[in-house]
Coordinates of C-alpha atoms in Angstrom, one line a residue:
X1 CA -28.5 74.3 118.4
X2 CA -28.4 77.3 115.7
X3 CA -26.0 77.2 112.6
X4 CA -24.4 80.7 114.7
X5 CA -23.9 79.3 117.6
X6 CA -22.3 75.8 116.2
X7 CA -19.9 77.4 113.5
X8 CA -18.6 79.4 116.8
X9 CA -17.9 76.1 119.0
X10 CA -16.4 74.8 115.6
X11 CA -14.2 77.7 115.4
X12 CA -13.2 78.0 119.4
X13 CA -12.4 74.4 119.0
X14 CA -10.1 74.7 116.3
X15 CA -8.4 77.2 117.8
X16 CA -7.7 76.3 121.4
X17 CA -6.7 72.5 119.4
X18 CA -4.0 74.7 116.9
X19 CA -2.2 76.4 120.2
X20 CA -1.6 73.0 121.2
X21 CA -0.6 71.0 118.3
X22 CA 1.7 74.0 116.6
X23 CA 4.0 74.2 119.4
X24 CA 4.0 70.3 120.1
X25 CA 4.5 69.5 116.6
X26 CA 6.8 71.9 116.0
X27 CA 9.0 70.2 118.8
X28 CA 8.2 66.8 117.6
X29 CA 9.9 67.8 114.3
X30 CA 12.8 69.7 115.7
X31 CA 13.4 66.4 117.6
X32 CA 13.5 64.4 114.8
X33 CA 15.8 66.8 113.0
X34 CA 19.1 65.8 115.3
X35 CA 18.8 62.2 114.1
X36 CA 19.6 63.5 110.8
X37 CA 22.2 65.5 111.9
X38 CA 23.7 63.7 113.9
X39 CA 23.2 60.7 110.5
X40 CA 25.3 63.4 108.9
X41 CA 28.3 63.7 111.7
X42 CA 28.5 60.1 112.1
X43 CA 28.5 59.9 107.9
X44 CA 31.7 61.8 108.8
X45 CA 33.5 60.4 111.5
X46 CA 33.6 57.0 108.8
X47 CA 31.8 53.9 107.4
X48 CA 31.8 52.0 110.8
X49 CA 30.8 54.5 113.0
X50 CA 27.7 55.3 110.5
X51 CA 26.6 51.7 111.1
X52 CA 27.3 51.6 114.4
X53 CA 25.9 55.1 115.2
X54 CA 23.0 54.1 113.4
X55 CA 22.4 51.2 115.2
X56 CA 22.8 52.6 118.2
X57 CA 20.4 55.8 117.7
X58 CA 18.0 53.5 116.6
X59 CA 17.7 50.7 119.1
X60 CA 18.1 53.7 122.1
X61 CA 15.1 55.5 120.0
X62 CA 12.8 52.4 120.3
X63 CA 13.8 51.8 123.3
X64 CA 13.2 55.1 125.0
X65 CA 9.7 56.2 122.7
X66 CA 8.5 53.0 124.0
X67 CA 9.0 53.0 127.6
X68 CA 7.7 57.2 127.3
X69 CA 4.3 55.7 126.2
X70 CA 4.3 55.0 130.0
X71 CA 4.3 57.9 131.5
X72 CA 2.5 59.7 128.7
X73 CA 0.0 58.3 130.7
X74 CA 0.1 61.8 132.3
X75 CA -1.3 63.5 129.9
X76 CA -4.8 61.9 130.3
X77 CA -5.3 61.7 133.5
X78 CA -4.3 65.9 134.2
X79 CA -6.3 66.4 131.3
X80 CA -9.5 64.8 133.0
X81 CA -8.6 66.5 136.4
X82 CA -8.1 70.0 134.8
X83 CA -11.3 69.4 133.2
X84 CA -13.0 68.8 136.9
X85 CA -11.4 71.5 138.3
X86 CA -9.3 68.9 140.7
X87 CA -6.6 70.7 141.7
X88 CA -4.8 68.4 144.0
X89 CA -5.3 65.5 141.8
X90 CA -3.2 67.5 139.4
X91 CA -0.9 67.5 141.6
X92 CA -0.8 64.2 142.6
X93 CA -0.7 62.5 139.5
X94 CA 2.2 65.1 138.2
X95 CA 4.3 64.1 141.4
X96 CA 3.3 60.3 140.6
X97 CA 4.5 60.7 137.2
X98 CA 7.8 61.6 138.1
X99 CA 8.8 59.6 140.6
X100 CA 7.4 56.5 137.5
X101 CA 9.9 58.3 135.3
X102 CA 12.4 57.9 138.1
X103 CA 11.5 53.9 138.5
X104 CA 11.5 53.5 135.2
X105 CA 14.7 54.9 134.1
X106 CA 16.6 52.3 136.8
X107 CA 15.7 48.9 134.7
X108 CA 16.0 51.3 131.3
X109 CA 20.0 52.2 132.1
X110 CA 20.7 48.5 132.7
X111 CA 19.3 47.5 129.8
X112 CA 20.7 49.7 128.0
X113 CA 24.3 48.8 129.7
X114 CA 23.6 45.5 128.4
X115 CA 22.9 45.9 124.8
X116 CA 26.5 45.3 123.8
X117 CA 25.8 41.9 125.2
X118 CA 22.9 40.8 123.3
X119 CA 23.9 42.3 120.1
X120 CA 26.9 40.4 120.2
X121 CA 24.3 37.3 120.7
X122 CA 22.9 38.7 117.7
X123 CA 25.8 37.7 115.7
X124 CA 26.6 42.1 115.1
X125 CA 30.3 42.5 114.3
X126 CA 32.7 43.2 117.0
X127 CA 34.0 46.3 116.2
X128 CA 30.4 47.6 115.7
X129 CA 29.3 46.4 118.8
X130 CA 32.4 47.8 120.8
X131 CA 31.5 51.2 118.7
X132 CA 27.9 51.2 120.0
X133 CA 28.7 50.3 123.2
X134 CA 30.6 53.7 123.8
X135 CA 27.5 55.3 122.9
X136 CA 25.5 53.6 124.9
X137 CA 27.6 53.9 127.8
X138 CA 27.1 57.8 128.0
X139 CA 23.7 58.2 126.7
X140 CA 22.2 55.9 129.1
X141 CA 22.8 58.6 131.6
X142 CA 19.9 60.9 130.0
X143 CA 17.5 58.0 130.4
X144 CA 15.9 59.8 133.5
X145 CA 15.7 63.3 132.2
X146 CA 14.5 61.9 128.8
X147 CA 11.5 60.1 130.5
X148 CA 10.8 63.3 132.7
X149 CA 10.5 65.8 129.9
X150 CA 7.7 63.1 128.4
X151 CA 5.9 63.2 131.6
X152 CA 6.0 67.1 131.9
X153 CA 5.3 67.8 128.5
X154 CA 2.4 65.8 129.0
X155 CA 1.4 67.6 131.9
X156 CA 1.7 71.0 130.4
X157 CA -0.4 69.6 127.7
X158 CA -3.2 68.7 129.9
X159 CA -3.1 72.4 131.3
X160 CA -3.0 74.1 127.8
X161 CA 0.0 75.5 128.7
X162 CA 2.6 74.0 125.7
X163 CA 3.7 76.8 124.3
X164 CA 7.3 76.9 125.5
X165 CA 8.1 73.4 124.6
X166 CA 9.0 74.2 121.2
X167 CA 11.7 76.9 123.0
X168 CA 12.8 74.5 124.8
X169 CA 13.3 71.5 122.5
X170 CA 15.0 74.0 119.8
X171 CA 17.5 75.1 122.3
X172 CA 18.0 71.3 123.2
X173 CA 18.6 70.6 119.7
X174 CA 20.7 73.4 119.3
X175 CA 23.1 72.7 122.6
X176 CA 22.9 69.1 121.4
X177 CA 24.2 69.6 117.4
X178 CA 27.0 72.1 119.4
X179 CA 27.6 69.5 121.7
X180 CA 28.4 66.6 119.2
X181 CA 30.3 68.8 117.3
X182 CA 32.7 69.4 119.8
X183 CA 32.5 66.1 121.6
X184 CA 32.5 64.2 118.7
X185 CA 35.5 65.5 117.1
X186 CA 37.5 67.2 119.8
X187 CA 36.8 71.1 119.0
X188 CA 37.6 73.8 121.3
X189 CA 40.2 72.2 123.2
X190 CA 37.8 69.0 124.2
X191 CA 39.2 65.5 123.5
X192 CA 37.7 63.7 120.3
X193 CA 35.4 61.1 122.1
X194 CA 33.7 60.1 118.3
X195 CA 29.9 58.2 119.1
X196 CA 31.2 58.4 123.3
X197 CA 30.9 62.1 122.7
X198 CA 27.8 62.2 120.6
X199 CA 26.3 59.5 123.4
X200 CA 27.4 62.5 126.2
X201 CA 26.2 65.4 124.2
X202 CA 22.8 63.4 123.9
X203 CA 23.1 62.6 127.4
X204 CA 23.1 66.3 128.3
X205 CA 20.7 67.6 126.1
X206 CA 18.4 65.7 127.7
X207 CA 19.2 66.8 131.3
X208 CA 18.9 70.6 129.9
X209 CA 15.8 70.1 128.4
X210 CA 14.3 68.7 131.7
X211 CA 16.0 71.3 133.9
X212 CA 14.4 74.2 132.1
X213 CA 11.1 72.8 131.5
X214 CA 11.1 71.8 134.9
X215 CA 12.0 75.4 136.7
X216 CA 9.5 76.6 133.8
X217 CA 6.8 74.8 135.4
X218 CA 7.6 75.5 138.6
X219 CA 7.5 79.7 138.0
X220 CA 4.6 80.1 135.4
X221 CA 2.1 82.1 136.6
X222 CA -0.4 79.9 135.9
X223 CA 1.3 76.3 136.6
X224 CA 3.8 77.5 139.9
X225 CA -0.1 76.5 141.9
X226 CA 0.6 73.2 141.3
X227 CA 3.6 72.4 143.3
X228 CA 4.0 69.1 142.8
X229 CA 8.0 69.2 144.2
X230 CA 6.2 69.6 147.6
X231 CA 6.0 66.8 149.8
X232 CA 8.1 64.8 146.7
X233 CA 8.2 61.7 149.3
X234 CA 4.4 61.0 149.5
X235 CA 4.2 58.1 146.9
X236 CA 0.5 57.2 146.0
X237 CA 0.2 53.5 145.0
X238 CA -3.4 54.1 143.7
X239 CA -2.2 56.6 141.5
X240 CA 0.7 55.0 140.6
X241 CA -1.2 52.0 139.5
X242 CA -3.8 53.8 137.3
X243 CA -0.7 55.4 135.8
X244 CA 0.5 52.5 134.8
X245 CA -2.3 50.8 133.8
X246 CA -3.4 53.1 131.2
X247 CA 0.6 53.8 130.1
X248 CA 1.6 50.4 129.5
X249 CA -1.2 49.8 127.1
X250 CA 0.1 53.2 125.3
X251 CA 3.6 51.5 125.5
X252 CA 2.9 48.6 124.1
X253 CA 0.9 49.9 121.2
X254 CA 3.8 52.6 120.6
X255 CA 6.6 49.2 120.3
X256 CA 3.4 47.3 117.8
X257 CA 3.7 50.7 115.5
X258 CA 7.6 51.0 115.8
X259 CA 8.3 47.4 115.8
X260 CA 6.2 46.9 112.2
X261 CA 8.4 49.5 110.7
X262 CA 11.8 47.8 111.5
X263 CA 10.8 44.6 110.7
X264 CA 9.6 45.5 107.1
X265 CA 13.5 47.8 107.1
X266 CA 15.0 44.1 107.9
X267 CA 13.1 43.2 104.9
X268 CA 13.7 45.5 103.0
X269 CA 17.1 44.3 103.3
X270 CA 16.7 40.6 102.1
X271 CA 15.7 42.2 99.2
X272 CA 18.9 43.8 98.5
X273 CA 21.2 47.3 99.2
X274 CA 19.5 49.3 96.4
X275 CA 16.3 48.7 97.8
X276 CA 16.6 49.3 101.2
X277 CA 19.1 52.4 100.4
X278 CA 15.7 53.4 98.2
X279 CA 13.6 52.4 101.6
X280 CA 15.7 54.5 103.3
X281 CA 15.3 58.1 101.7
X282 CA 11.6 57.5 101.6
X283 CA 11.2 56.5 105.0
X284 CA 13.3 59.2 106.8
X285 CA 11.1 61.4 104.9
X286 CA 7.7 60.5 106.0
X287 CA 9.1 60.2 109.5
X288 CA 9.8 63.9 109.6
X289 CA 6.5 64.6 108.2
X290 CA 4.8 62.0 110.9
X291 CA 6.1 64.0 113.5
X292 CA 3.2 67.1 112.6
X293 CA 0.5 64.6 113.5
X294 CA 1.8 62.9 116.2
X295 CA 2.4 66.0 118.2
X296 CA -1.6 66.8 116.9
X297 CA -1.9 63.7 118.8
X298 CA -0.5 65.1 121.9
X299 CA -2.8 67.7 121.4
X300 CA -6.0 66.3 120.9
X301 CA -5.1 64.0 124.4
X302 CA -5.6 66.6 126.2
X303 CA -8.1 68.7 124.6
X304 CA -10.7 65.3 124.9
X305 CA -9.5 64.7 128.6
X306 CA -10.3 68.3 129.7
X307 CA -13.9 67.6 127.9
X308 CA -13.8 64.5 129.6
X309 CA -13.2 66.1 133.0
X310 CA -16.2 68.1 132.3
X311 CA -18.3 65.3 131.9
X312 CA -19.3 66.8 128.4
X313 CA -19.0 64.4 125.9
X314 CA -20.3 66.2 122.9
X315 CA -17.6 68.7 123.2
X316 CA -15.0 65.6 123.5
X317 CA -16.8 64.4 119.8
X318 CA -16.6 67.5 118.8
X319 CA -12.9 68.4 119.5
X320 CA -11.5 64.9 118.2
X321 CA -13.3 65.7 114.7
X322 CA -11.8 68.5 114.0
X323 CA -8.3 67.8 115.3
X324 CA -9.1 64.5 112.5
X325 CA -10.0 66.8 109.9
X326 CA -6.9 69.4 110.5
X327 CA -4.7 66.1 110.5
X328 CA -6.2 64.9 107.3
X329 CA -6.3 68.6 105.6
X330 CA -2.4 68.5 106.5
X331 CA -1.2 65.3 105.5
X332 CA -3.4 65.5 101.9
X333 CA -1.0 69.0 101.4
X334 CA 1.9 66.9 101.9
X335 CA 1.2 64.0 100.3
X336 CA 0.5 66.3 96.8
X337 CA 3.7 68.2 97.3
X338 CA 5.4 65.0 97.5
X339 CA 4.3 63.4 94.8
X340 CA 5.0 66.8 92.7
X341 CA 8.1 67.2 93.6
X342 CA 9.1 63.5 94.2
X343 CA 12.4 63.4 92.5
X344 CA 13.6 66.7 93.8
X345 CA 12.8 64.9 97.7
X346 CA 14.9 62.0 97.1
X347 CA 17.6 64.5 95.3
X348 CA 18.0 65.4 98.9
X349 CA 19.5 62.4 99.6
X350 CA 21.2 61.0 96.6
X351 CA 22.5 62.4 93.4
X352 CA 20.5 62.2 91.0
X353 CA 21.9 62.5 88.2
X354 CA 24.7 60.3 89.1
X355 CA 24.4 57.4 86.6
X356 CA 25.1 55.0 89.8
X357 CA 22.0 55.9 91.7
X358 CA 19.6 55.2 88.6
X359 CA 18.6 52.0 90.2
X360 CA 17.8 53.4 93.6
X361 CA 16.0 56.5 91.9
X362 CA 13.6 54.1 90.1
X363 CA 13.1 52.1 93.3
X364 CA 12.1 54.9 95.3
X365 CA 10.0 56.8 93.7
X366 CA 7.0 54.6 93.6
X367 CA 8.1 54.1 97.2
X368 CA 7.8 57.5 97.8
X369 CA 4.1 58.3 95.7
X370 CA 2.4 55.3 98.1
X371 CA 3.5 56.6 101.0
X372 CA 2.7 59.8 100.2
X373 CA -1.1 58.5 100.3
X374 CA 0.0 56.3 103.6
X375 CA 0.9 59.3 105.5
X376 CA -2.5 60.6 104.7
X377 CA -3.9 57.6 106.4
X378 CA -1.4 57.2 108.8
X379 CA -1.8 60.9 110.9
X380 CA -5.2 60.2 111.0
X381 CA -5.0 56.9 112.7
X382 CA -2.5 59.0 114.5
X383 CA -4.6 61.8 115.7
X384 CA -7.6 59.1 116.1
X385 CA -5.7 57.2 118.6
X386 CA -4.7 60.5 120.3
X387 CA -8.3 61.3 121.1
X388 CA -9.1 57.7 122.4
X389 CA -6.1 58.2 124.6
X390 CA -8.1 62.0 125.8
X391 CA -10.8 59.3 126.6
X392 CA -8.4 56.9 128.5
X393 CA -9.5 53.9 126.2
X394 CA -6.0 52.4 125.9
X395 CA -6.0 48.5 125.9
X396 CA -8.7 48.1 123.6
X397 CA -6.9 50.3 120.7
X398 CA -3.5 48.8 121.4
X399 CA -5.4 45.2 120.5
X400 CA -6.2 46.7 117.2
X401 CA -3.0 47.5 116.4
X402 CA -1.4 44.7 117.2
X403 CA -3.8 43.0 114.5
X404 CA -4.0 46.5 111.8
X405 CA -0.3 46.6 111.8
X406 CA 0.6 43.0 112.4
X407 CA -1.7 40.9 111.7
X408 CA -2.7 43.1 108.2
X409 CA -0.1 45.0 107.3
X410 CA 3.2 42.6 107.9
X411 CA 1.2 39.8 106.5
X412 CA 0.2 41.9 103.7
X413 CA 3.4 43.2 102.8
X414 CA 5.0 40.1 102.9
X415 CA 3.0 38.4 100.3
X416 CA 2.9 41.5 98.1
X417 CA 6.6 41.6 97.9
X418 CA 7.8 38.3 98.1
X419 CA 5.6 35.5 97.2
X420 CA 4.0 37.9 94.5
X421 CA 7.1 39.7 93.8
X422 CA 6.4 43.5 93.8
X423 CA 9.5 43.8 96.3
X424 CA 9.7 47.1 97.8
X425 CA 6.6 48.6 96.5
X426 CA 4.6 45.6 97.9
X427 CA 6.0 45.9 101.6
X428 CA 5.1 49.8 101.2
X429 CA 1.6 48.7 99.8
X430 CA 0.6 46.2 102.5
X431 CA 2.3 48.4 105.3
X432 CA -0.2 51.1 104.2
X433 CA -3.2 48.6 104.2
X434 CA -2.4 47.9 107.5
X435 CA -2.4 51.8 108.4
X436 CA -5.1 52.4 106.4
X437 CA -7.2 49.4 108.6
X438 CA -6.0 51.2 111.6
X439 CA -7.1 54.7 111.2
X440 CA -10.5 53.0 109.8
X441 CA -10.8 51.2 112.9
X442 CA -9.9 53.8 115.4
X443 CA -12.2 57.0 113.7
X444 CA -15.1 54.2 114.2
X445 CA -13.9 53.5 118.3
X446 CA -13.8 57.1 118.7
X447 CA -17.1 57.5 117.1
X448 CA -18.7 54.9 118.9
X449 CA -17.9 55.7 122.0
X450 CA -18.3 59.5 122.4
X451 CA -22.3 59.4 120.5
X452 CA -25.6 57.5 120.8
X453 CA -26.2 58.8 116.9
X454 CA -24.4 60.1 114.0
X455 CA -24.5 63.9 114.8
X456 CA -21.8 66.2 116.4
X457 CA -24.7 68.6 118.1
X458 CA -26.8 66.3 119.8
X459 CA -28.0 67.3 122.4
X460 CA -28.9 63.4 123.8
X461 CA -24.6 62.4 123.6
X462 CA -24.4 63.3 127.2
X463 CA -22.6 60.1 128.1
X464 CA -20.1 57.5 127.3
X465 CA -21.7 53.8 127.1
X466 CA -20.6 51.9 130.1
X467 CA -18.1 49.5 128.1
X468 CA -15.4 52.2 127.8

């Protein structure tokens, strides 16, 4: 292959990956922009409803990112048919994936109705609990529109066809801040529900978001071919089973991730309010920032499952090393500007030069200058598992999470800040290690499985070895 010809598949590449990731990222960070919003309204409807809020946000957060891994199974499988030009598959696994979002949003509501229950098991306070269980008695209702947005989002994906979900997710956001303005404090007229009202506003967001996307994908020019509302009642078992198959592992490796970062908050904890207050401002950070690689990660799904569908397998090695290289370009920007301007990020949470928040201030800035060199790891583990998802290799990866984050990083952490005493920093430190062992691990899956040598062009990487 000439130098001419390779610096142009480089640069097509590049290209067709960036009108993906921009608009997904760009609605993965608008989404994580309510929580601190609505952080801020709950701040000032008083103390308990902070924690309760809090509480509430979070567990529904987990609960719903984690049972979206399922159907994000989507996003694959179109990806691969798009590729293969299989036009009714499309459509089949798009009409599949809804009616999963469907199944899975009954179990997910009574769950969710039953949280007040188990926290109280938990030994929460009453009042929080009763708190949080308003919430969670109108939010639960945007369980099913939630899950479908995920699905077609990772449909639209698959099709290269994402531009509008960053429209669509910033008028969400926008209807939803209105929203719990209103609800949650009785504006306009409107009775002042408190967290019941932000729950509803939620709750509605969510079923606006899926409408429009939904009538969206139904009158594009390009997508209205694939009516997948038509003949809604033909379930497909097969279908529905490979949908699951592949999302579950997805799931469960999404709750491995997730579940590693609350456990080392609770930690954080034990070790006292200043530094988990100090945890705090440096970890709401980086989760903005995260949100840029995982909607990469969206991207690079589908742009290795269309390759994929193609049978072309040098293209897939191709398109997963540059959306790794973009990732890591990104996240090494970051992580400078944040360790530049380190003080002036946790000045956006805390005052200080308030004599009071000295403590915290010391605490988190060498909080904040590790992670800033864990988010460089992180979004490329990120964007690494993103790609083996494009190839469908699912239960493998979520194996090696379980031990990176786990089985490394938790165990790592823990000795670093408790039996050796580096408290904070060290449960920062041996999170990272664990990241650091995941995105190691994955870049090497990916590797291994999409070449028979160490070269991007060669011409002999026409196939995937048969233990994918």
């Amino acid at each position: 292959m000439s130098t001419r010809v390779f610096l142009t598949n480089i640069k097509t590449e590049t290209w067709e990956f960036l009108k993906l990731a921009i608009p997904l990222a760009s609605a993965q960070v608008a989404i994580a922009s309510v929580g601190f919003v609505d952080t801020i309204m709950m701040g000032h409807l008083g103390a308990e409803s902070l924690a309760a809020g809090g509480l509430a946000s979070t567990t529904f957060q987990l609960l719903l990112n984690t049972t979206s891994g399922i159907v994000m199974a989507v996003s694959p499988l179109v990806a691969e048919a798009y590729g293969a030009e299989q036009k009714t598959q499309i459509t089949q696994i798009a009409r599949q994936g809804l009616w999963l979002s469907l199944f899975l949003s009954i179990p997910m509501m009574f769950a969710i109705a039953q949280l007040d229950t188990v926290m109280l098991l938990l030994r929460q306070q009453a009042a929080i609990v009763t708190l949080t269980a308003q919430y969670f008695d109108f939010i639960l209702w945007g369980i099913f529109p939630a899950l479908g947005f995920a699905m077609l989002r990772g449909y639209v994906s698959a099709l290269s066809q994402a531009q509008i979900v960053t429209v669509i997710v910033v008028i969400g956001t926008l209807f939803n801040i209105i929203g719990n303005y209103i609800l949650g404090f009785g504006k306009f007229g409107f009775p002042r529900m408190e967290l019941a009202g932000l729950g509803l506003a939620s709750g509605l967001s969510f079923w606006l978001m899926f409408l429009m996307f939904l009538v969206y994908t139904l009158n594009h020019p390009q997508l209205k071919e694939y009516q997948f509302l038509r003949k809604l009642h033909r379930l497909k078992p097969q279908v529905l089973k490979r949908l699951i198959e592949i999302g579950t592992a997805i799931a469960l490796t999404i709750a491995l991730e997730y579940g590693l970062f609350a456990v080392v908050t609770f930690l954080m904890g034990i070790l006292g309010t200043e530094v988990l207050a100090a945890h705090q401002t440096v970890y709401q950070t980086m989760y903005l920032i995260f949100m840029v690689p995982l909607g990469m990660s969206y991207a690079v799904t589908a742009r290795v499952g269309q390759w994929l569908g193609q049978q072309d397998f040098k293209s897939a090695r191709r398109s997963g090393y540059i959306s790794i290289t973009i990732a890591a370009i990104f996240m090494i920007v970051t992580a400078i500007a944040l360790v530049i301007y380190r003080q002036q990020v946790i000045g956006l949470y805390l005052d200080i030069h308030n004599p009071a928040n000295v403590n915290v201030l010391t605490l988190a800035v060498p909080m904040l200058i590790i992670s800033a060199v864990a988010q460089l790891l992180d979004g490329v583990q990120r964007v690494a598992m993103g790609a083996l998802y494009g190839l469908q290799d699912t239960r493998i990866p979520m194996l090696l999470s379980g031990l990176a984050f786990w089985g490394v990083g938790l165990t790592s952490g823990y000795l670093l800040g408790f039996p050796l005493g580096l408290g904070g920093v060290g449960l920062w430190t041996g999170q990272s290690i664990g990241v650091a062992v995941a995105g190691v691990i994955f870049v090497w899956r990916f590797h291994r499985l999409t070449a028979c040598c160490g070269y991007v062009d060669c011409d002999q990487c026409d196939r995937l070895p048969p233990d994918l």
